Amino acid sequence: MTKKKGIASKLFLVLVALTLLSCCFLGTTFARYTSGGTGSATTGVALWKIDVTDGIATGEHTVDFGKLSPSDEAWSSFSDKRTNETGAVVLATIVNRGEVSADVTIDVGEAVISGTASYGSGITEENASTGTAAASEAQVKNLFSIAITVMDAGGSPVEANEGVYTLAPGATLSIRGNVTWTSTDDWGQQVSDAIDTWVGQNMTSVSYSVSYTAVQASE
């Protein structure tokens, strides 16, 4: 251990000596060019700008789907459910005006149904013919559903990857919703028609909360 320590010390002394010698020559024998100056390096910040049109650029808005009723077709079977829909309505148009890609996710809340009467215990085969039974909340909510579709600027469908839509710089996503009234035909004609009738007489609107989130997806 003592010998190793000594070698290390000697090496240190030699290095110091060489350093001093070099400084001596540079200071007294050789001329040298020197120059100075200042410079700068600039990195631009990639623009992040997601625009939402159709009224929700600044917050919440309401899209009116118009009136919706059940299908006017006659009941045919327990397995063949009657449906009627509003047709696709544009809920929002998202445009990526930035310089980096964005991953867009869309969330849809549960149906909120408003009306002039309170829910009851439900319409069944036993009380459907009386005209006095009130539909239950579950019976009413099961009638309505909303389907969300996403289109690009050219009107072609855009597929999500595990629920995420990738929006490249300069690209556009059009979010559309379609509300469907599906009669409860698997409960039989009398019960199904009674539920539809009670809703038509007592419920006034069905609404959904649709929100989006855009996060950076590229560098």
mmCIF file of N, CA and C in Angstrom, residues 9-101:
data_model
loop_
_atom_site.group_PDB
_atom_site.id
_atom_site.type_symbol
_atom_site.label_atom_id
_atom_site.label_comp_id
_atom_site.label_asym_id
_atom_site.label_seq_id
_atom_site.Cartn_x
_atom_site.Cartn_y
_atom_site.Cartn_z
ATOM 1 N N SER A 9 2.163 9.759 -6.003
ATOM 2 C CA SER A 9 2.706 11.075 -5.674
ATOM 3 C C SER A 9 3.721 11.516 -6.716
ATOM 4 N N LYS A 10 4.528 10.615 -7.160
ATOM 5 C CA LYS A 10 5.534 10.963 -8.157
ATOM 6 C C LYS A 10 4.877 11.366 -9.478
ATOM 7 N N LEU A 11 3.978 10.633 -9.855
ATOM 8 C CA LEU A 11 3.272 10.991 -11.079
ATOM 9 C C LEU A 11 2.676 12.380 -10.980
ATOM 10 N N PHE A 12 2.166 12.684 -9.876
ATOM 11 C CA PHE A 12 1.593 14.012 -9.682
ATOM 12 C C PHE A 12 2.654 15.086 -9.824
ATOM 13 N N LEU A 13 3.811 14.850 -9.268
ATOM 14 C CA LEU A 13 4.894 15.832 -9.340
ATOM 15 C C LEU A 13 5.376 16.015 -10.770
ATOM 16 N N VAL A 14 5.443 14.941 -11.520
ATOM 17 C CA VAL A 14 5.879 15.034 -12.913
ATOM 18 C C VAL A 14 4.883 15.845 -13.718
ATOM 19 N N LEU A 15 3.664 15.618 -13.530
ATOM 20 C CA LEU A 15 2.641 16.373 -14.258
ATOM 21 C C LEU A 15 2.712 17.852 -13.938
ATOM 22 N N VAL A 16 2.946 18.152 -12.738
ATOM 23 C CA VAL A 16 3.056 19.554 -12.339
ATOM 24 C C VAL A 16 4.260 20.180 -13.007
ATOM 25 N N ALA A 17 5.355 19.444 -13.031
ATOM 26 C CA ALA A 17 6.569 19.985 -13.635
ATOM 27 C C ALA A 17 6.365 20.244 -15.118
ATOM 28 N N LEU A 18 5.787 19.336 -15.820
ATOM 29 C CA LEU A 18 5.531 19.532 -17.241
ATOM 30 C C LEU A 18 4.602 20.704 -17.485
ATOM 31 N N THR A 19 3.645 20.853 -16.647
ATOM 32 C CA THR A 19 2.722 21.967 -16.789
ATOM 33 C C THR A 19 3.425 23.288 -16.613
ATOM 34 N N LEU A 20 4.288 23.367 -15.627
ATOM 35 C CA LEU A 20 5.012 24.612 -15.384
ATOM 36 C C LEU A 20 5.957 24.919 -16.539
ATOM 37 N N LEU A 21 6.588 23.878 -17.075
ATOM 38 C CA LEU A 21 7.506 24.070 -18.192
ATOM 39 C C LEU A 21 6.763 24.579 -19.413
ATOM 40 N N SER A 22 5.648 24.034 -19.700
ATOM 41 C CA SER A 22 4.856 24.463 -20.841
ATOM 42 C C SER A 22 4.438 25.908 -20.694
ATOM 43 N N CYS A 23 4.057 26.290 -19.524
ATOM 44 C CA CYS A 23 3.655 27.674 -19.282
ATOM 45 C C CYS A 23 4.824 28.619 -19.476
ATOM 46 N N CYS A 24 6.002 28.151 -19.108
ATOM 47 C CA CYS A 24 7.201 28.982 -19.258
ATOM 48 C C CYS A 24 7.465 29.280 -20.718
ATOM 49 N N PHE A 25 7.440 28.240 -21.572
ATOM 50 C CA PHE A 25 7.680 28.447 -22.996
ATOM 51 C C PHE A 25 6.606 29.333 -23.618
ATOM 52 N N LEU A 26 5.400 29.102 -23.284
ATOM 53 C CA LEU A 26 4.313 29.878 -23.872
ATOM 54 C C LEU A 26 4.392 31.340 -23.470
ATOM 55 N N GLY A 27 4.867 31.560 -22.294
ATOM 56 C CA GLY A 27 4.883 32.931 -21.803
ATOM 57 C C GLY A 27 6.059 33.731 -22.313
ATOM 58 N N THR A 28 7.166 33.050 -22.680
ATOM 59 C CA THR A 28 8.359 33.822 -22.995
ATOM 60 C C THR A 28 8.901 33.589 -24.398
ATOM 61 N N THR A 29 8.565 32.438 -25.014
ATOM 62 C CA THR A 29 9.219 32.093 -26.277
ATOM 63 C C THR A 29 8.271 32.230 -27.465
ATOM 64 N N PHE A 30 7.027 31.726 -27.359
ATOM 65 C CA PHE A 30 6.145 31.655 -28.503
ATOM 66 C C PHE A 30 5.140 32.795 -28.501
ATOM 67 N N ALA A 31 4.882 33.316 -29.697
ATOM 68 C CA ALA A 31 3.765 34.233 -29.864
ATOM 69 C C ALA A 31 2.526 33.391 -30.177
ATOM 70 N N ARG A 32 1.328 33.922 -29.959
ATOM 71 C CA ARG A 32 0.119 33.166 -30.243
ATOM 72 C C ARG A 32 -0.989 34.099 -30.688
ATOM 73 N N TYR A 33 -1.855 33.580 -31.536
ATOM 74 C CA TYR A 33 -3.026 34.320 -31.947
ATOM 75 C C TYR A 33 -4.118 34.153 -30.891
ATOM 76 N N THR A 34 -4.787 35.194 -30.618
ATOM 77 C CA THR A 34 -5.943 35.122 -29.718
ATOM 78 C C THR A 34 -7.079 35.923 -30.338
ATOM 79 N N SER A 35 -8.277 35.489 -30.107
ATOM 80 C CA SER A 35 -9.456 36.229 -30.562
ATOM 81 C C SER A 35 -10.591 35.987 -29.593
ATOM 82 N N GLY A 36 -11.525 36.888 -29.576
ATOM 83 C CA GLY A 36 -12.662 36.764 -28.669
ATOM 84 C C GLY A 36 -13.934 37.215 -29.366
ATOM 85 N N GLY A 37 -15.038 36.915 -28.804
ATOM 86 C CA GLY A 37 -16.303 37.324 -29.377
ATOM 87 C C GLY A 37 -17.465 36.690 -28.646
ATOM 88 N N THR A 38 -18.672 37.031 -29.051
ATOM 89 C CA THR A 38 -19.877 36.464 -28.440
ATOM 90 C C THR A 38 -20.765 35.905 -29.542
ATOM 91 N N GLY A 39 -21.570 34.949 -29.214
ATOM 92 C CA GLY A 39 -22.500 34.350 -30.158
ATOM 93 C C GLY A 39 -23.780 33.955 -29.463
ATOM 94 N N SER A 40 -24.720 33.470 -30.230
ATOM 95 C CA SER A 40 -25.989 33.042 -29.642
ATOM 96 C C SER A 40 -26.523 31.839 -30.384
ATOM 97 N N ALA A 41 -27.267 30.985 -29.673
ATOM 98 C CA ALA A 41 -27.939 29.828 -30.264
ATOM 99 C C ALA A 41 -29.415 29.931 -29.928
ATOM 100 N N THR A 42 -30.258 29.776 -30.919
ATOM 101 C CA THR A 42 -31.694 29.954 -30.714
ATOM 102 C C THR A 42 -32.443 28.686 -31.083
ATOM 103 N N THR A 43 -33.352 28.287 -30.221
ATOM 104 C CA THR A 43 -34.230 27.149 -30.487
ATOM 105 C C THR A 43 -35.664 27.650 -30.504
ATOM 106 N N GLY A 44 -36.369 27.405 -31.589
ATOM 107 C CA GLY A 44 -37.767 27.821 -31.666
ATOM 108 C C GLY A 44 -38.652 26.889 -30.854
ATOM 109 N N VAL A 45 -39.760 27.405 -30.394
ATOM 110 C CA VAL A 45 -40.739 26.624 -29.643
ATOM 111 C C VAL A 45 -41.835 26.176 -30.602
ATOM 112 N N ALA A 46 -42.048 24.871 -30.696
ATOM 113 C CA ALA A 46 -43.075 24.347 -31.589
ATOM 114 C C ALA A 46 -44.448 24.835 -31.139
ATOM 115 N N LEU A 47 -45.221 25.311 -32.087
ATOM 116 C CA LEU A 47 -46.525 25.884 -31.766
ATOM 117 C C LEU A 47 -47.519 24.801 -31.380
ATOM 118 N N TRP A 48 -48.246 25.052 -30.309
ATOM 119 C CA TRP A 48 -49.333 24.172 -29.876
ATOM 120 C C TRP A 48 -50.617 24.968 -29.940
ATOM 121 N N LYS A 49 -51.489 24.597 -30.881
ATOM 122 C CA LYS A 49 -52.739 25.335 -31.058
ATOM 123 C C LYS A 49 -53.814 24.398 -31.587
ATOM 124 N N ILE A 50 -54.777 24.112 -30.736
ATOM 125 C CA ILE A 50 -55.906 23.265 -31.108
ATOM 126 C C ILE A 50 -57.154 24.142 -31.121
ATOM 127 N N ASP A 51 -57.766 24.286 -32.287
ATOM 128 C CA ASP A 51 -58.973 25.095 -32.422
ATOM 129 C C ASP A 51 -60.196 24.190 -32.485
ATOM 130 N N VAL A 52 -61.235 24.615 -31.789
ATOM 131 C CA VAL A 52 -62.502 23.894 -31.820
ATOM 132 C C VAL A 52 -63.565 24.854 -32.332
ATOM 133 N N THR A 53 -64.223 24.479 -33.414
ATOM 134 C CA THR A 53 -65.243 25.335 -33.993
ATOM 135 C C THR A 53 -66.634 24.816 -33.659
ATOM 136 N N ASP A 54 -67.620 25.353 -34.312
ATOM 137 C CA ASP A 54 -69.026 25.017 -34.075
ATOM 138 C C ASP A 54 -69.466 25.406 -32.669
ATOM 139 N N GLY A 55 -68.903 26.502 -32.184
ATOM 140 C CA GLY A 55 -69.468 27.083 -30.979
ATOM 141 C C GLY A 55 -68.854 26.703 -29.667
ATOM 142 N N ILE A 56 -67.898 25.754 -29.628
ATOM 143 C CA ILE A 56 -67.387 25.365 -28.319
ATOM 144 C C ILE A 56 -65.917 25.714 -28.147
ATOM 145 N N ALA A 57 -65.450 26.685 -28.913
ATOM 146 C CA ALA A 57 -64.054 27.095 -28.769
ATOM 147 C C ALA A 57 -63.792 27.708 -27.403
ATOM 148 N N THR A 58 -64.819 28.259 -26.782
ATOM 149 C CA THR A 58 -64.619 28.935 -25.505
ATOM 150 C C THR A 58 -65.281 28.217 -24.345
ATOM 151 N N GLY A 59 -65.831 27.043 -24.556
ATOM 152 C CA GLY A 59 -66.441 26.330 -23.440
ATOM 153 C C GLY A 59 -67.602 25.467 -23.892
ATOM 154 N N GLU A 60 -68.603 25.340 -23.030
ATOM 155 C CA GLU A 60 -69.721 24.459 -23.311
ATOM 156 C C GLU A 60 -70.670 25.076 -24.335
ATOM 157 N N HIS A 61 -71.352 24.213 -25.039
ATOM 158 C CA HIS A 61 -72.395 24.673 -25.938
ATOM 159 C C HIS A 61 -73.426 23.575 -26.072
ATOM 160 N N THR A 62 -74.531 23.878 -26.724
ATOM 161 C CA THR A 62 -75.618 22.926 -26.881
ATOM 162 C C THR A 62 -75.873 22.683 -28.357
ATOM 163 N N VAL A 63 -75.966 21.410 -28.720
ATOM 164 C CA VAL A 63 -76.307 21.029 -30.089
ATOM 165 C C VAL A 63 -77.724 20.482 -30.087
ATOM 166 N N ASP A 64 -78.566 21.013 -30.950
ATOM 167 C CA ASP A 64 -79.964 20.594 -31.026
ATOM 168 C C ASP A 64 -80.120 19.530 -32.099
ATOM 169 N N PHE A 65 -80.528 18.333 -31.701
ATOM 170 C CA PHE A 65 -80.746 17.253 -32.649
ATOM 171 C C PHE A 65 -82.134 17.310 -33.276
ATOM 172 N N GLY A 66 -82.974 18.203 -32.809
ATOM 173 C CA GLY A 66 -84.349 18.229 -33.282
ATOM 174 C C GLY A 66 -85.199 17.245 -32.507
ATOM 175 N N LYS A 67 -86.404 17.017 -32.990
ATOM 176 C CA LYS A 67 -87.344 16.123 -32.313
ATOM 177 C C LYS A 67 -87.074 14.668 -32.687
ATOM 178 N N LEU A 68 -87.336 13.778 -31.728
ATOM 179 C CA LEU A 68 -87.154 12.352 -31.956
ATOM 180 C C LEU A 68 -88.344 11.597 -31.387
ATOM 181 N N SER A 69 -88.862 10.671 -32.154
ATOM 182 C CA SER A 69 -89.980 9.840 -31.721
ATOM 183 C C SER A 69 -89.610 8.376 -31.928
ATOM 184 N N PRO A 70 -90.410 7.455 -31.375
ATOM 185 C CA PRO A 70 -90.149 6.048 -31.675
ATOM 186 C C PRO A 70 -90.524 5.735 -33.120
ATOM 187 N N SER A 71 -90.104 4.587 -33.578
ATOM 188 C CA SER A 71 -90.454 4.161 -34.928
ATOM 189 C C SER A 71 -91.969 3.996 -35.063
ATOM 190 N N ASP A 72 -92.481 4.300 -36.250
ATOM 191 C CA ASP A 72 -93.926 4.145 -36.478
ATOM 192 C C ASP A 72 -94.271 2.773 -37.034
ATOM 193 N N GLU A 73 -93.293 1.875 -37.092
ATOM 194 C CA GLU A 73 -93.569 0.528 -37.566
ATOM 195 C C GLU A 73 -94.325 -0.273 -36.501
ATOM 196 N N ALA A 74 -95.110 -1.214 -36.947
ATOM 197 C CA ALA A 74 -95.835 -2.080 -36.024
ATOM 198 C C ALA A 74 -94.893 -3.119 -35.438
ATOM 199 N N TRP A 75 -95.174 -3.530 -34.206
ATOM 200 C CA TRP A 75 -94.372 -4.555 -33.545
ATOM 201 C C TRP A 75 -94.461 -5.850 -34.349
ATOM 202 N N SER A 76 -93.312 -6.532 -34.526
ATOM 203 C CA SER A 76 -93.315 -7.756 -35.325
ATOM 204 C C SER A 76 -92.822 -8.974 -34.567
ATOM 205 N N SER A 77 -91.807 -8.816 -33.709
ATOM 206 C CA SER A 77 -91.277 -9.980 -32.994
ATOM 207 C C SER A 77 -90.495 -9.516 -31.771
ATOM 208 N N PHE A 78 -90.207 -10.479 -30.891
ATOM 209 C CA PHE A 78 -89.446 -10.166 -29.683
ATOM 210 C C PHE A 78 -87.982 -9.845 -29.995
ATOM 211 N N SER A 79 -87.475 -10.363 -31.089
ATOM 212 C CA SER A 79 -86.056 -10.199 -31.404
ATOM 213 C C SER A 79 -85.775 -9.044 -32.369
ATOM 214 N N ASP A 80 -86.793 -8.583 -33.068
ATOM 215 C CA ASP A 80 -86.611 -7.532 -34.068
ATOM 216 C C ASP A 80 -87.039 -6.190 -33.467
ATOM 217 N N LYS A 81 -86.063 -5.472 -32.898
ATOM 218 C CA LYS A 81 -86.397 -4.213 -32.222
ATOM 219 C C LYS A 81 -86.565 -3.075 -33.214
ATOM 220 N N ARG A 82 -87.562 -2.253 -32.990
ATOM 221 C CA ARG A 82 -87.801 -1.086 -33.829
ATOM 222 C C ARG A 82 -86.923 0.076 -33.370
ATOM 223 N N THR A 83 -86.365 0.785 -34.339
ATOM 224 C CA THR A 83 -85.491 1.920 -34.012
ATOM 225 C C THR A 83 -85.827 3.126 -34.873
ATOM 226 N N ASN A 84 -85.533 4.284 -34.348
ATOM 227 C CA ASN A 84 -85.607 5.528 -35.106
ATOM 228 C C ASN A 84 -84.475 6.416 -34.609
ATOM 229 N N GLU A 85 -83.863 7.167 -35.501
ATOM 230 C CA GLU A 85 -82.693 7.949 -35.117
ATOM 231 C C GLU A 85 -82.759 9.365 -35.655
ATOM 232 N N THR A 86 -81.954 10.225 -35.052
ATOM 233 C CA THR A 86 -81.920 11.626 -35.455
ATOM 234 C C THR A 86 -81.128 11.843 -36.726
ATOM 235 N N GLY A 87 -80.187 10.947 -37.017
ATOM 236 C CA GLY A 87 -79.213 11.197 -38.064
ATOM 237 C C GLY A 87 -78.007 11.906 -37.468
ATOM 238 N N ALA A 88 -76.878 11.806 -38.138
ATOM 239 C CA ALA A 88 -75.628 12.365 -37.605
ATOM 240 C C ALA A 88 -75.676 13.889 -37.598
ATOM 241 N N VAL A 89 -75.281 14.463 -36.462
ATOM 242 C CA VAL A 89 -75.200 15.912 -36.285
ATOM 243 C C VAL A 89 -73.785 16.249 -35.831
ATOM 244 N N VAL A 90 -73.186 17.291 -36.424
ATOM 245 C CA VAL A 90 -71.823 17.686 -36.050
ATOM 246 C C VAL A 90 -71.844 18.305 -34.655
ATOM 247 N N LEU A 91 -71.071 17.720 -33.751
ATOM 248 C CA LEU A 91 -70.967 18.240 -32.384
ATOM 249 C C LEU A 91 -69.820 19.223 -32.248
ATOM 250 N N ALA A 92 -68.720 18.938 -32.933
ATOM 251 C CA ALA A 92 -67.550 19.818 -32.867
ATOM 252 C C ALA A 92 -66.601 19.489 -33.996
ATOM 253 N N THR A 93 -65.835 20.473 -34.422
ATOM 254 C CA THR A 93 -64.777 20.283 -35.407
ATOM 255 C C THR A 93 -63.464 20.723 -34.780
ATOM 256 N N ILE A 94 -62.509 19.807 -34.687
ATOM 257 C CA ILE A 94 -61.232 20.085 -34.044
ATOM 258 C C ILE A 94 -60.161 20.208 -35.116
ATOM 259 N N VAL A 95 -59.449 21.320 -35.122
ATOM 260 C CA VAL A 95 -58.410 21.576 -36.116
ATOM 261 C C VAL A 95 -57.079 21.759 -35.401
ATOM 262 N N ASN A 96 -56.063 21.034 -35.849
ATOM 263 C CA ASN A 96 -54.723 21.176 -35.279
ATOM 264 C C ASN A 96 -53.967 22.235 -36.087
ATOM 265 N N ARG A 97 -53.881 23.430 -35.562
ATOM 266 C CA ARG A 97 -53.180 24.524 -36.233
ATOM 267 C C ARG A 97 -51.749 24.682 -35.702
ATOM 268 N N GLY A 98 -51.300 23.721 -34.932
ATOM 269 C CA GLY A 98 -49.959 23.772 -34.371
ATOM 270 C C GLY A 98 -48.952 23.023 -35.220
ATOM 271 N N GLU A 99 -47.813 22.730 -34.609
ATOM 272 C CA GLU A 99 -46.707 22.087 -35.313
ATOM 273 C C GLU A 99 -46.347 20.725 -34.730
ATOM 274 N N VAL A 100 -47.117 20.267 -33.777
ATOM 275 C CA VAL A 100 -46.914 18.930 -33.219
ATOM 276 C C VAL A 100 -48.243 18.184 -33.267
ATOM 277 N N SER A 101 -48.168 16.870 -33.351
ATOM 278 C CA SER A 101 -49.380 16.051 -33.391
ATOM 279 C C SER A 101 -50.071 16.044 -32.035
#
